[in-house]
PDB file of N, CA and C in Angstrom:
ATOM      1  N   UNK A   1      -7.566   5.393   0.440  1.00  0.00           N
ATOM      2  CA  UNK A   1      -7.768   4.995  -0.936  1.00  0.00           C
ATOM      3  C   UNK A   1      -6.842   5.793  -1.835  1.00  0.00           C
ATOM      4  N   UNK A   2      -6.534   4.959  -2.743  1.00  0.00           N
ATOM      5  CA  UNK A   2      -5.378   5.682  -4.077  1.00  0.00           C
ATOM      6  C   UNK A   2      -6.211   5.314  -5.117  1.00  0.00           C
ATOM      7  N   UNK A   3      -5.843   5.654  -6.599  1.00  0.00           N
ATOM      8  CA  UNK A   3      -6.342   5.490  -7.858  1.00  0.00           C
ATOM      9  C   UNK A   3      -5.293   4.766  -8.383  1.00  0.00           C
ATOM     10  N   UNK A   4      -4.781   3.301  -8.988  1.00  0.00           N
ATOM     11  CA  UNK A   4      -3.773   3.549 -10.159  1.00  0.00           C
ATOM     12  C   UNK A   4      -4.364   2.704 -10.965  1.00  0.00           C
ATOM     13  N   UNK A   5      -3.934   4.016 -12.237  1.00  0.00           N
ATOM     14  CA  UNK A   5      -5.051   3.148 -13.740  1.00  0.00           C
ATOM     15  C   UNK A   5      -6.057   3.131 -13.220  1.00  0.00           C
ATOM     16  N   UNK A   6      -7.320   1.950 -13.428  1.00  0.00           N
ATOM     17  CA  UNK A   6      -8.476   2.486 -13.848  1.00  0.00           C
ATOM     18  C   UNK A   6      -9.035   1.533 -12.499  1.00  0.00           C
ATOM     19  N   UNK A   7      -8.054   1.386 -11.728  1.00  0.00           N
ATOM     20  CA  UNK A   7      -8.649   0.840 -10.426  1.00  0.00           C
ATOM     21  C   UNK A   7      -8.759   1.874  -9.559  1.00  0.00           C
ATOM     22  N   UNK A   8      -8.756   1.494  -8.223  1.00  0.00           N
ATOM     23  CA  UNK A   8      -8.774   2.052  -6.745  1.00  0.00           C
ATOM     24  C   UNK A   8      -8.382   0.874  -5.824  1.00  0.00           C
ATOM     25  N   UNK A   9      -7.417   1.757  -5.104  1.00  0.00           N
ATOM     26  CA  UNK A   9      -6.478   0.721  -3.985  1.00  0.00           C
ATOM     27  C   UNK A   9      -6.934   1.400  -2.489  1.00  0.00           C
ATOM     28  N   UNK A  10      -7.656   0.076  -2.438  1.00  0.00           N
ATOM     29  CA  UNK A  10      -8.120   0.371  -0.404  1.00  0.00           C
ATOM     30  C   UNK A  10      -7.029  -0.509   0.495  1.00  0.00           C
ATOM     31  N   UNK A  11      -6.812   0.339   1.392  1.00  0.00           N
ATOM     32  CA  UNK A  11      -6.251  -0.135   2.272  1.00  0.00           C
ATOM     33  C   UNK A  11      -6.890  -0.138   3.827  1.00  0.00           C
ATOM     34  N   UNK A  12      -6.363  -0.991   4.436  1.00  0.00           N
ATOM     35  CA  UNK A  12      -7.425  -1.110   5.863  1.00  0.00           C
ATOM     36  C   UNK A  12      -6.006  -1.340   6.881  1.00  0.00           C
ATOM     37  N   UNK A  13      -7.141  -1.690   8.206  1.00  0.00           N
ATOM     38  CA  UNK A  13      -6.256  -2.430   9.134  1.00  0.00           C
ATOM     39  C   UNK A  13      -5.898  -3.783   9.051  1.00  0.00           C
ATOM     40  N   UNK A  14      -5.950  -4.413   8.246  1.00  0.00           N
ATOM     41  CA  UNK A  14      -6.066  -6.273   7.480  1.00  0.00           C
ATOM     42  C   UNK A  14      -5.571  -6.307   6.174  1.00  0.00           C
ATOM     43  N   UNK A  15      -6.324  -6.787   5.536  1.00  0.00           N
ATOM     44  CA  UNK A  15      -5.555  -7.034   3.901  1.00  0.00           C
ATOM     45  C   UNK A  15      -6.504  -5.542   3.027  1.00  0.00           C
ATOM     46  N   UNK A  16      -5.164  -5.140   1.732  1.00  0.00           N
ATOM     47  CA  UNK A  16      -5.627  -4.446   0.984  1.00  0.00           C
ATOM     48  C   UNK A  16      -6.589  -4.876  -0.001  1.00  0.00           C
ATOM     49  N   UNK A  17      -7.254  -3.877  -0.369  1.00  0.00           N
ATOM     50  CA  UNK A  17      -8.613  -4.303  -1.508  1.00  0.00           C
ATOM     51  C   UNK A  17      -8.069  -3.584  -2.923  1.00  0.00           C
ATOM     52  N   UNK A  18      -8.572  -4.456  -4.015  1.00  0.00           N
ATOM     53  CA  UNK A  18      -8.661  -3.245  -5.254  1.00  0.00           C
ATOM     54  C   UNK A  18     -10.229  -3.111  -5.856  1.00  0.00           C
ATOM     55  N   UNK A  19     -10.366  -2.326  -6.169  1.00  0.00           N
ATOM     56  CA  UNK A  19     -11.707  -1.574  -6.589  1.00  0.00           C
ATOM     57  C   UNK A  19     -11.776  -1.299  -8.097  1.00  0.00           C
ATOM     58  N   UNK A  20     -12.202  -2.729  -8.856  1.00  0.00           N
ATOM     59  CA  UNK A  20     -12.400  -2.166 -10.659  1.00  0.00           C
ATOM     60  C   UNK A  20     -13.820  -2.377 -10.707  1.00  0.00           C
ATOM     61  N   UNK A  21     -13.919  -1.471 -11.945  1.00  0.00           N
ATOM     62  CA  UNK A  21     -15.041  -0.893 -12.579  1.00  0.00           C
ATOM     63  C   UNK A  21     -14.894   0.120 -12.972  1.00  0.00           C
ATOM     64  N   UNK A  22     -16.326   0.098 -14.348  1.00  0.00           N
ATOM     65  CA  UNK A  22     -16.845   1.250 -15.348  1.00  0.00           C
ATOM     66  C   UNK A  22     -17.534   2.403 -14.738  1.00  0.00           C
ATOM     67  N   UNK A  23     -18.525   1.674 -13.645  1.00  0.00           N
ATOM     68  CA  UNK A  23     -19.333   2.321 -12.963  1.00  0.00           C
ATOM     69  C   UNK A  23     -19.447   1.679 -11.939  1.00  0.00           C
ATOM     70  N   UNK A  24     -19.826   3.080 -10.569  1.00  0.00           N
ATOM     71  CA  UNK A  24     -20.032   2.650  -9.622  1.00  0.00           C
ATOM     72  C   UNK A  24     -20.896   1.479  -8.869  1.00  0.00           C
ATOM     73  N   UNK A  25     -22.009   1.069 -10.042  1.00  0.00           N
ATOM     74  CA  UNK A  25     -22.743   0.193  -9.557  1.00  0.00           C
ATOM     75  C   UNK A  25     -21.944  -1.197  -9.890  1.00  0.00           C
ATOM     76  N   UNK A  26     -21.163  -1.144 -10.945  1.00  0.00           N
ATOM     77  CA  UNK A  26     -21.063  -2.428 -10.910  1.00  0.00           C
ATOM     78  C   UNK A  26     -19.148  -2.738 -10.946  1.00  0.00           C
ATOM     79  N   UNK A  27     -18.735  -2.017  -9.451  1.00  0.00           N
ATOM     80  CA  UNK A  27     -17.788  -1.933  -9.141  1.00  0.00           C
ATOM     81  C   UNK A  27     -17.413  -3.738  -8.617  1.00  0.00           C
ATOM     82  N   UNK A  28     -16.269  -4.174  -9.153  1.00  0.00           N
ATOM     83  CA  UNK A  28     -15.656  -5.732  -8.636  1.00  0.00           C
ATOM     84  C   UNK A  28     -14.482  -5.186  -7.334  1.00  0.00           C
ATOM     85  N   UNK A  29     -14.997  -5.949  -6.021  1.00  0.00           N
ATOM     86  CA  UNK A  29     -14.328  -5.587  -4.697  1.00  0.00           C
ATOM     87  C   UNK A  29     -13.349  -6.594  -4.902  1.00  0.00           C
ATOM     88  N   UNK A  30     -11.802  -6.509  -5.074  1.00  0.00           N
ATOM     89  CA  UNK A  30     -11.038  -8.035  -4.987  1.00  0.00           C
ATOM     90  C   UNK A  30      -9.993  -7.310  -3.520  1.00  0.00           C
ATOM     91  N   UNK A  31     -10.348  -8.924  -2.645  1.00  0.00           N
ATOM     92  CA  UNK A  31      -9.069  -8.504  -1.521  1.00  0.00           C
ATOM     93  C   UNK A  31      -8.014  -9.347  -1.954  1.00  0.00           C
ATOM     94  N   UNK A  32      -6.589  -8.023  -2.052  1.00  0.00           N
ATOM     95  CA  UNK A  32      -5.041  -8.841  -1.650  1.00  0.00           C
ATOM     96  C   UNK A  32      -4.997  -9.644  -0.573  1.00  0.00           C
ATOM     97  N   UNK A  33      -5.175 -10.799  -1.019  1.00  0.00           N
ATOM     98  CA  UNK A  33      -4.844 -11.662   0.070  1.00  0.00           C
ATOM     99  C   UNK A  33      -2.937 -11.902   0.345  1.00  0.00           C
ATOM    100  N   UNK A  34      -2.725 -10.643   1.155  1.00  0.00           N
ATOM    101  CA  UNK A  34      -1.681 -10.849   1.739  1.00  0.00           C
ATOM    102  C   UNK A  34      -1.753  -9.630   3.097  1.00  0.00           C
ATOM    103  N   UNK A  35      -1.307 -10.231   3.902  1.00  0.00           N
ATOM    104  CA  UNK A  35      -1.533  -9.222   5.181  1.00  0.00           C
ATOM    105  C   UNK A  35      -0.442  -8.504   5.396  1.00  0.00           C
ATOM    106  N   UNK A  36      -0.829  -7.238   4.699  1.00  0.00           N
ATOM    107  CA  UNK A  36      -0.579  -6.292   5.262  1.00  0.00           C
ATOM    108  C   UNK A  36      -1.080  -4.883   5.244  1.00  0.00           C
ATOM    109  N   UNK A  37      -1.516  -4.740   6.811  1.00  0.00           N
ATOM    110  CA  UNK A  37      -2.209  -3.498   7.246  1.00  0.00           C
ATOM    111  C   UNK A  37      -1.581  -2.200   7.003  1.00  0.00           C
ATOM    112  N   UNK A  38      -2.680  -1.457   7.262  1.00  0.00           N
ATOM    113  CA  UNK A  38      -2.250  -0.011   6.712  1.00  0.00           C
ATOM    114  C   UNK A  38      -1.789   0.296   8.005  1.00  0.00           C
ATOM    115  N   UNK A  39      -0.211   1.184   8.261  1.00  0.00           N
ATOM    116  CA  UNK A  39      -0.366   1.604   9.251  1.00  0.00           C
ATOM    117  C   UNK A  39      -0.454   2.917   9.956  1.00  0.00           C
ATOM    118  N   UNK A  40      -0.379   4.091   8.761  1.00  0.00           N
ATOM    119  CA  UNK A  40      -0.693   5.066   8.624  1.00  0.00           C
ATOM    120  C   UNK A  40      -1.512   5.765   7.778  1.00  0.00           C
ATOM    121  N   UNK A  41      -2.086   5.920   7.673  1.00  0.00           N
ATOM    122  CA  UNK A  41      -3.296   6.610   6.306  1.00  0.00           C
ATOM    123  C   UNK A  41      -2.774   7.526   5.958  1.00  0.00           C
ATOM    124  N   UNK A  42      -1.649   8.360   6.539  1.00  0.00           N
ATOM    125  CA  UNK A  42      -1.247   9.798   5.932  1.00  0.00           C
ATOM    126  C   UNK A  42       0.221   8.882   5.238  1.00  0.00           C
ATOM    127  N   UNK A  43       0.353   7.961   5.213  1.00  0.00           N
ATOM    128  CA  UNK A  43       2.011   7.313   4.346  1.00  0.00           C
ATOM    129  C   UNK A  43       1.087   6.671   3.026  1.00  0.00           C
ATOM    130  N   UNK A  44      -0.200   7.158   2.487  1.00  0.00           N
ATOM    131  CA  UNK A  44      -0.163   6.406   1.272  1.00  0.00           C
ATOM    132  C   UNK A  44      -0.310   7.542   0.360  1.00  0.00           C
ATOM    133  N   UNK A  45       1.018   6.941  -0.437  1.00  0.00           N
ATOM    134  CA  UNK A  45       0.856   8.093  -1.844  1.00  0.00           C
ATOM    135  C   UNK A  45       1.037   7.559  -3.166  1.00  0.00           C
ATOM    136  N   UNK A  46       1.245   7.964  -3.994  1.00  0.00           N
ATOM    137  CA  UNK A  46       0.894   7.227  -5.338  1.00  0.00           C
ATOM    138  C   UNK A  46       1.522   7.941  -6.312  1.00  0.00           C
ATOM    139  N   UNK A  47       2.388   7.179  -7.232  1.00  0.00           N
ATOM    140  CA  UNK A  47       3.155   8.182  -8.397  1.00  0.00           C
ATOM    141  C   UNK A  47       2.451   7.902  -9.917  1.00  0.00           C
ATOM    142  N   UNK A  48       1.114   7.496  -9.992  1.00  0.00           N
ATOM    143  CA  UNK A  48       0.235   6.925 -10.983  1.00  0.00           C
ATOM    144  C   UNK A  48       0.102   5.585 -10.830  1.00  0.00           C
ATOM    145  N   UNK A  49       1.200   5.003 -11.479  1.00  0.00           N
ATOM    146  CA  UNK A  49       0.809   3.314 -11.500  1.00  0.00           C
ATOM    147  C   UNK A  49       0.951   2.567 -10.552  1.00  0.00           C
ATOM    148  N   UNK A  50       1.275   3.158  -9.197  1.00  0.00           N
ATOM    149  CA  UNK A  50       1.909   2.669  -7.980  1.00  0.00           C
ATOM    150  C   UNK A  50       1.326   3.176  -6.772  1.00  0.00           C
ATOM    151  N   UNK A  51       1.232   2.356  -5.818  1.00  0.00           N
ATOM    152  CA  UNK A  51       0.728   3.193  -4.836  1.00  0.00           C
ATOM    153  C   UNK A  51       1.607   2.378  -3.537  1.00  0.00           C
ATOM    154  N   UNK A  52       2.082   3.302  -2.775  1.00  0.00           N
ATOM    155  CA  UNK A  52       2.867   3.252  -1.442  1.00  0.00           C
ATOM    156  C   UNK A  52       2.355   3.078  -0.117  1.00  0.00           C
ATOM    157  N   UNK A  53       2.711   2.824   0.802  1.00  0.00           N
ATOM    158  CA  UNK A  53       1.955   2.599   2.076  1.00  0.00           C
ATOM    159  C   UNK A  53       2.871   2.113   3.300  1.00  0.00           C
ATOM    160  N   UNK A  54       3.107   2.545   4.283  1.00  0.00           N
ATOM    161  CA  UNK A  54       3.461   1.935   5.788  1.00  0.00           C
ATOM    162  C   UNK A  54       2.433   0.785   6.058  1.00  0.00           C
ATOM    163  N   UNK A  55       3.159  -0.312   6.514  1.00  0.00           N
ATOM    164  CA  UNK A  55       2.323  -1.084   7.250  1.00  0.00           C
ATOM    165  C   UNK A  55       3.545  -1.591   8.180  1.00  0.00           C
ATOM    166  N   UNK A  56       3.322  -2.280   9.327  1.00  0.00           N
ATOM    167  CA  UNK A  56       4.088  -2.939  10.214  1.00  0.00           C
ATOM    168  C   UNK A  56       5.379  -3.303   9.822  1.00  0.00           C
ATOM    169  N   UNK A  57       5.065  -4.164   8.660  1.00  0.00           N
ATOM    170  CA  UNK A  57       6.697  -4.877   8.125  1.00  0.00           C
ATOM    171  C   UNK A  57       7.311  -4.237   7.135  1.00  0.00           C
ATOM    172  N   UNK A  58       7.013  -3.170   6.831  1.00  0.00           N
ATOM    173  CA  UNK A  58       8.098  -2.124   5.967  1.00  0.00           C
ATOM    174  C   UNK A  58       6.783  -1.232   4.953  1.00  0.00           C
ATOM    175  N   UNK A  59       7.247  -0.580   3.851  1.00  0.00           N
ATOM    176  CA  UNK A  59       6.821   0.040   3.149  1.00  0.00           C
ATOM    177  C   UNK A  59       6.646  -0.699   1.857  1.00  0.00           C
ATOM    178  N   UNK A  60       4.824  -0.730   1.473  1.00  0.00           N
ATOM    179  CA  UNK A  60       4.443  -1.592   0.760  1.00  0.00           C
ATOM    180  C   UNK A  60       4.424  -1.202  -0.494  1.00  0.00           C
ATOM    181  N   UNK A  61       4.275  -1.705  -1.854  1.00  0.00           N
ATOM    182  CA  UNK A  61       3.941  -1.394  -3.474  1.00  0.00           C
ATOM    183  C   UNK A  61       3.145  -1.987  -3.426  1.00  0.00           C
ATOM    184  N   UNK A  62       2.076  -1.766  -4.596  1.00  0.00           N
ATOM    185  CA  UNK A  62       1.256  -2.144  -4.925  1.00  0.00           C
ATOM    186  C   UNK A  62       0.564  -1.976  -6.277  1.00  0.00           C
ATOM    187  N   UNK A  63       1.032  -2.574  -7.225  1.00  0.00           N
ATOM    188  CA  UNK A  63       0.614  -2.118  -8.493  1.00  0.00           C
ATOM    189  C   UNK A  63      -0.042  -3.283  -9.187  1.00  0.00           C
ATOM    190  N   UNK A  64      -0.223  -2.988 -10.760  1.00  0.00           N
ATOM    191  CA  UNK A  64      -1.233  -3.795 -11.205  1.00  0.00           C
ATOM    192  C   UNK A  64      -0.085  -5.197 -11.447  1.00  0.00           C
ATOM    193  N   UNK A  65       1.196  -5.399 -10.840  1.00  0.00           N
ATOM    194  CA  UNK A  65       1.381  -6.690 -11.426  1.00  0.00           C
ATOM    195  C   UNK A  65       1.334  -7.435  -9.816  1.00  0.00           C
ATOM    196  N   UNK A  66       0.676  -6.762  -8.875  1.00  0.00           N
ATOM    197  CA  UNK A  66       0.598  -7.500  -7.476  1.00  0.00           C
ATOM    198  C   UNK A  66       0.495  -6.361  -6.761  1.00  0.00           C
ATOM    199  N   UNK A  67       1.374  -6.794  -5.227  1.00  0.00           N
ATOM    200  CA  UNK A  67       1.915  -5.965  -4.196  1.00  0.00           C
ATOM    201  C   UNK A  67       3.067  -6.791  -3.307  1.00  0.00           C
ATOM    202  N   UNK A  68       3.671  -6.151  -2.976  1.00  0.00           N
ATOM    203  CA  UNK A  68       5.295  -6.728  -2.302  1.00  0.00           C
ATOM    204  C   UNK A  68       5.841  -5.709  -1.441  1.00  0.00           C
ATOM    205  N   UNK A  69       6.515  -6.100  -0.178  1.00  0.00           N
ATOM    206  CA  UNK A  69       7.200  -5.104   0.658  1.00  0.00           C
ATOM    207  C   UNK A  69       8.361  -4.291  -0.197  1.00  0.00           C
ATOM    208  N   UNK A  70       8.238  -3.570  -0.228  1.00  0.00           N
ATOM    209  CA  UNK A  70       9.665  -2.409  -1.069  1.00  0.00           C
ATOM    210  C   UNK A  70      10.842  -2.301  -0.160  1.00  0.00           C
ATOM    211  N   UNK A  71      10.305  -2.354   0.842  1.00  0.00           N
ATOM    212  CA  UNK A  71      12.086  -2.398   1.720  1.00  0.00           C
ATOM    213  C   UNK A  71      12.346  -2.994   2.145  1.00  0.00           C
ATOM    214  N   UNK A  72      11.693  -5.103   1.906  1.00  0.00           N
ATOM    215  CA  UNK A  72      12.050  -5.928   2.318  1.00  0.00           C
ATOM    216  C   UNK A  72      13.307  -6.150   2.081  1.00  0.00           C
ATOM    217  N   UNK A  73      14.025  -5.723   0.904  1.00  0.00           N
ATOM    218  CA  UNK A  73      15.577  -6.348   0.501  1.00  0.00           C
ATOM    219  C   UNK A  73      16.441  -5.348   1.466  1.00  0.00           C
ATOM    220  N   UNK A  74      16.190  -3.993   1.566  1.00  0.00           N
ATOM    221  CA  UNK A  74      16.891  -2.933   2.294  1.00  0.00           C
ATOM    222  C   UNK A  74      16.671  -3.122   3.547  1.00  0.00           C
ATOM    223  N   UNK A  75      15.902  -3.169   4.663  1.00  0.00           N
ATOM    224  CA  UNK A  75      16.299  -3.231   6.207  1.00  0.00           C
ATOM    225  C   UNK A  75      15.223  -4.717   6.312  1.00  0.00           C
ATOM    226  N   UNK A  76      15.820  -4.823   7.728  1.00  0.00           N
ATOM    227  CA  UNK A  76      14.765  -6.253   8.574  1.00  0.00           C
ATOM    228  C   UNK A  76      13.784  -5.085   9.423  1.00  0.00           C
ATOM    229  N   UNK A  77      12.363  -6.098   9.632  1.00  0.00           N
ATOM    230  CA  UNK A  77      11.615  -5.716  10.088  1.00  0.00           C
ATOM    231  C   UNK A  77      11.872  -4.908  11.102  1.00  0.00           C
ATOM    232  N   UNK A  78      12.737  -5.150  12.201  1.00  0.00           N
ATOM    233  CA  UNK A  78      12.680  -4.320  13.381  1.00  0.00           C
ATOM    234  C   UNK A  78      13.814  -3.125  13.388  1.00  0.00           C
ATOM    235  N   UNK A  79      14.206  -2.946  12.258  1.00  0.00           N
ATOM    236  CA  UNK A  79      15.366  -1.672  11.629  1.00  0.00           C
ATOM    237  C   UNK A  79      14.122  -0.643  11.240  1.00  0.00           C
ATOM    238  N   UNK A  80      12.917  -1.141  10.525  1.00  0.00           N
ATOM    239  CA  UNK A  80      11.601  -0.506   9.760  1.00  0.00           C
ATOM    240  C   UNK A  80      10.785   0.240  11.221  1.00  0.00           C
ATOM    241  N   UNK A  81      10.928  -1.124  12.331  1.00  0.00           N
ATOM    242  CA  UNK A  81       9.467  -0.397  13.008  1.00  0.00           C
ATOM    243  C   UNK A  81      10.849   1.127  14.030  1.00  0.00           C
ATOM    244  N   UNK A  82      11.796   1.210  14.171  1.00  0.00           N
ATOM    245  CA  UNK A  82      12.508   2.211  14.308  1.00  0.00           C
ATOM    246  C   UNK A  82      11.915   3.501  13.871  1.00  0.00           C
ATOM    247  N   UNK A  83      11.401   3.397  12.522  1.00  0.00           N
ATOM    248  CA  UNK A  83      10.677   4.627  11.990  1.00  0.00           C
ATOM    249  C   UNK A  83       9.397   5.142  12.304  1.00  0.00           C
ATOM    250  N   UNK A  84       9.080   4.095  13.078  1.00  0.00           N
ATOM    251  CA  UNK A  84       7.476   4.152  13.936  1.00  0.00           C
ATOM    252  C   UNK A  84       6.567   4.910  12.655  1.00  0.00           C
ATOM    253  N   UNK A  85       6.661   3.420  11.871  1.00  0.00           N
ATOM    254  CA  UNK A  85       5.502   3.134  10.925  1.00  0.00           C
ATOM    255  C   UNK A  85       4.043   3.927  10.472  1.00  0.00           C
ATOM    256  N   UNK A  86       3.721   4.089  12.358  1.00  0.00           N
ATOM    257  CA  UNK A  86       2.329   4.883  12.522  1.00  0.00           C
ATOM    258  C   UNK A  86       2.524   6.033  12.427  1.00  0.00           C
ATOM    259  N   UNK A  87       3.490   6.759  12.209  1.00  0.00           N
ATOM    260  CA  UNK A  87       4.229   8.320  11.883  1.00  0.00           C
ATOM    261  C   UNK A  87       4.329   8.508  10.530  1.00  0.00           C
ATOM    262  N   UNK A  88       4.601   7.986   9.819  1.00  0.00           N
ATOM    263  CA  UNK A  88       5.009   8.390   8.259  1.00  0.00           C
ATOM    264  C   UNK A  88       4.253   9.259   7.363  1.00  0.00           C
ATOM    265  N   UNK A  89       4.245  10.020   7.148  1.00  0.00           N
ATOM    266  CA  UNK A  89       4.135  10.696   5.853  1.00  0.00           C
ATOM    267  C   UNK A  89       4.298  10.248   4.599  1.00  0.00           C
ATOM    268  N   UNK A  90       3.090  10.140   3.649  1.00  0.00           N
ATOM    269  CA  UNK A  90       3.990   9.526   2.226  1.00  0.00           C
ATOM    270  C   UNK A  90       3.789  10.688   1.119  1.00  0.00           C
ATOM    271  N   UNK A  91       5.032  10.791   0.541  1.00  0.00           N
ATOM    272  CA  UNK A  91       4.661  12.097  -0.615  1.00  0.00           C
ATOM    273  C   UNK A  91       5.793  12.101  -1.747  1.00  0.00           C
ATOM    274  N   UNK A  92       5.675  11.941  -2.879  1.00  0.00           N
ATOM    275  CA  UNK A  92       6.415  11.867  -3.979  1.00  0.00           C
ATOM    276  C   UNK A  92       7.508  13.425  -4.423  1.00  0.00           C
ATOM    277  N   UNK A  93       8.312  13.213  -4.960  1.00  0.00           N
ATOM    278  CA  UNK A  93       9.429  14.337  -5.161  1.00  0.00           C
ATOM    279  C   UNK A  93       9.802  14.141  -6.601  1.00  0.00           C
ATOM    280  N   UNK A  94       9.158  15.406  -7.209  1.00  0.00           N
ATOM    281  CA  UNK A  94       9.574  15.322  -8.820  1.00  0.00           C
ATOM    282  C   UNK A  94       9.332  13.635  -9.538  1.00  0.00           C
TER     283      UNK A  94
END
């Protein structure tokens, strides 16, 4: 899980979730319906409005105007799984 803005971004082994609400009770569960799995839990990091993630087919975004592969334009899928996906680390720099 990440925070950006006044949501919360779950990620799983399937499609990502976002998590709004005031309060916990009356939290709204919405799933991204687009598949893509988390594939490391230690590659999700977040620079506030954004939150990052490994999954199979490259390194994902996810912010409040959607979510989209980030290194779909930069490598093809099997240049990505080279980095063995399930390894990554995610962590922001300045």
């Amino acid at each position: 899980m990440s925070a950006i803005g006044n949501s919360i971004v779950v990620v799983t082994k399937g499609w990502p979730y976002i998590l709004t609400g005031a309060h916990p009770r009356n939290v709204n569960l919405r799933p991204i319906k687009v598949n893509q799995a988390c594939a490391s839990k230690e590659s999700i990091a977040t620079d506030g409005d954004k939150v990052y993630y490994s999954s199979p087919d490259g390194l994902v975004e996810v912010s409040s105007n959607g979510i989209r592969v980030a290194t779909e334009e930069y490598m093809r899928k099997k240049d990505w799984q080279a980095f063995q996906p399930s390894t990554l680390i995610g962590e922001f720099h300045e």
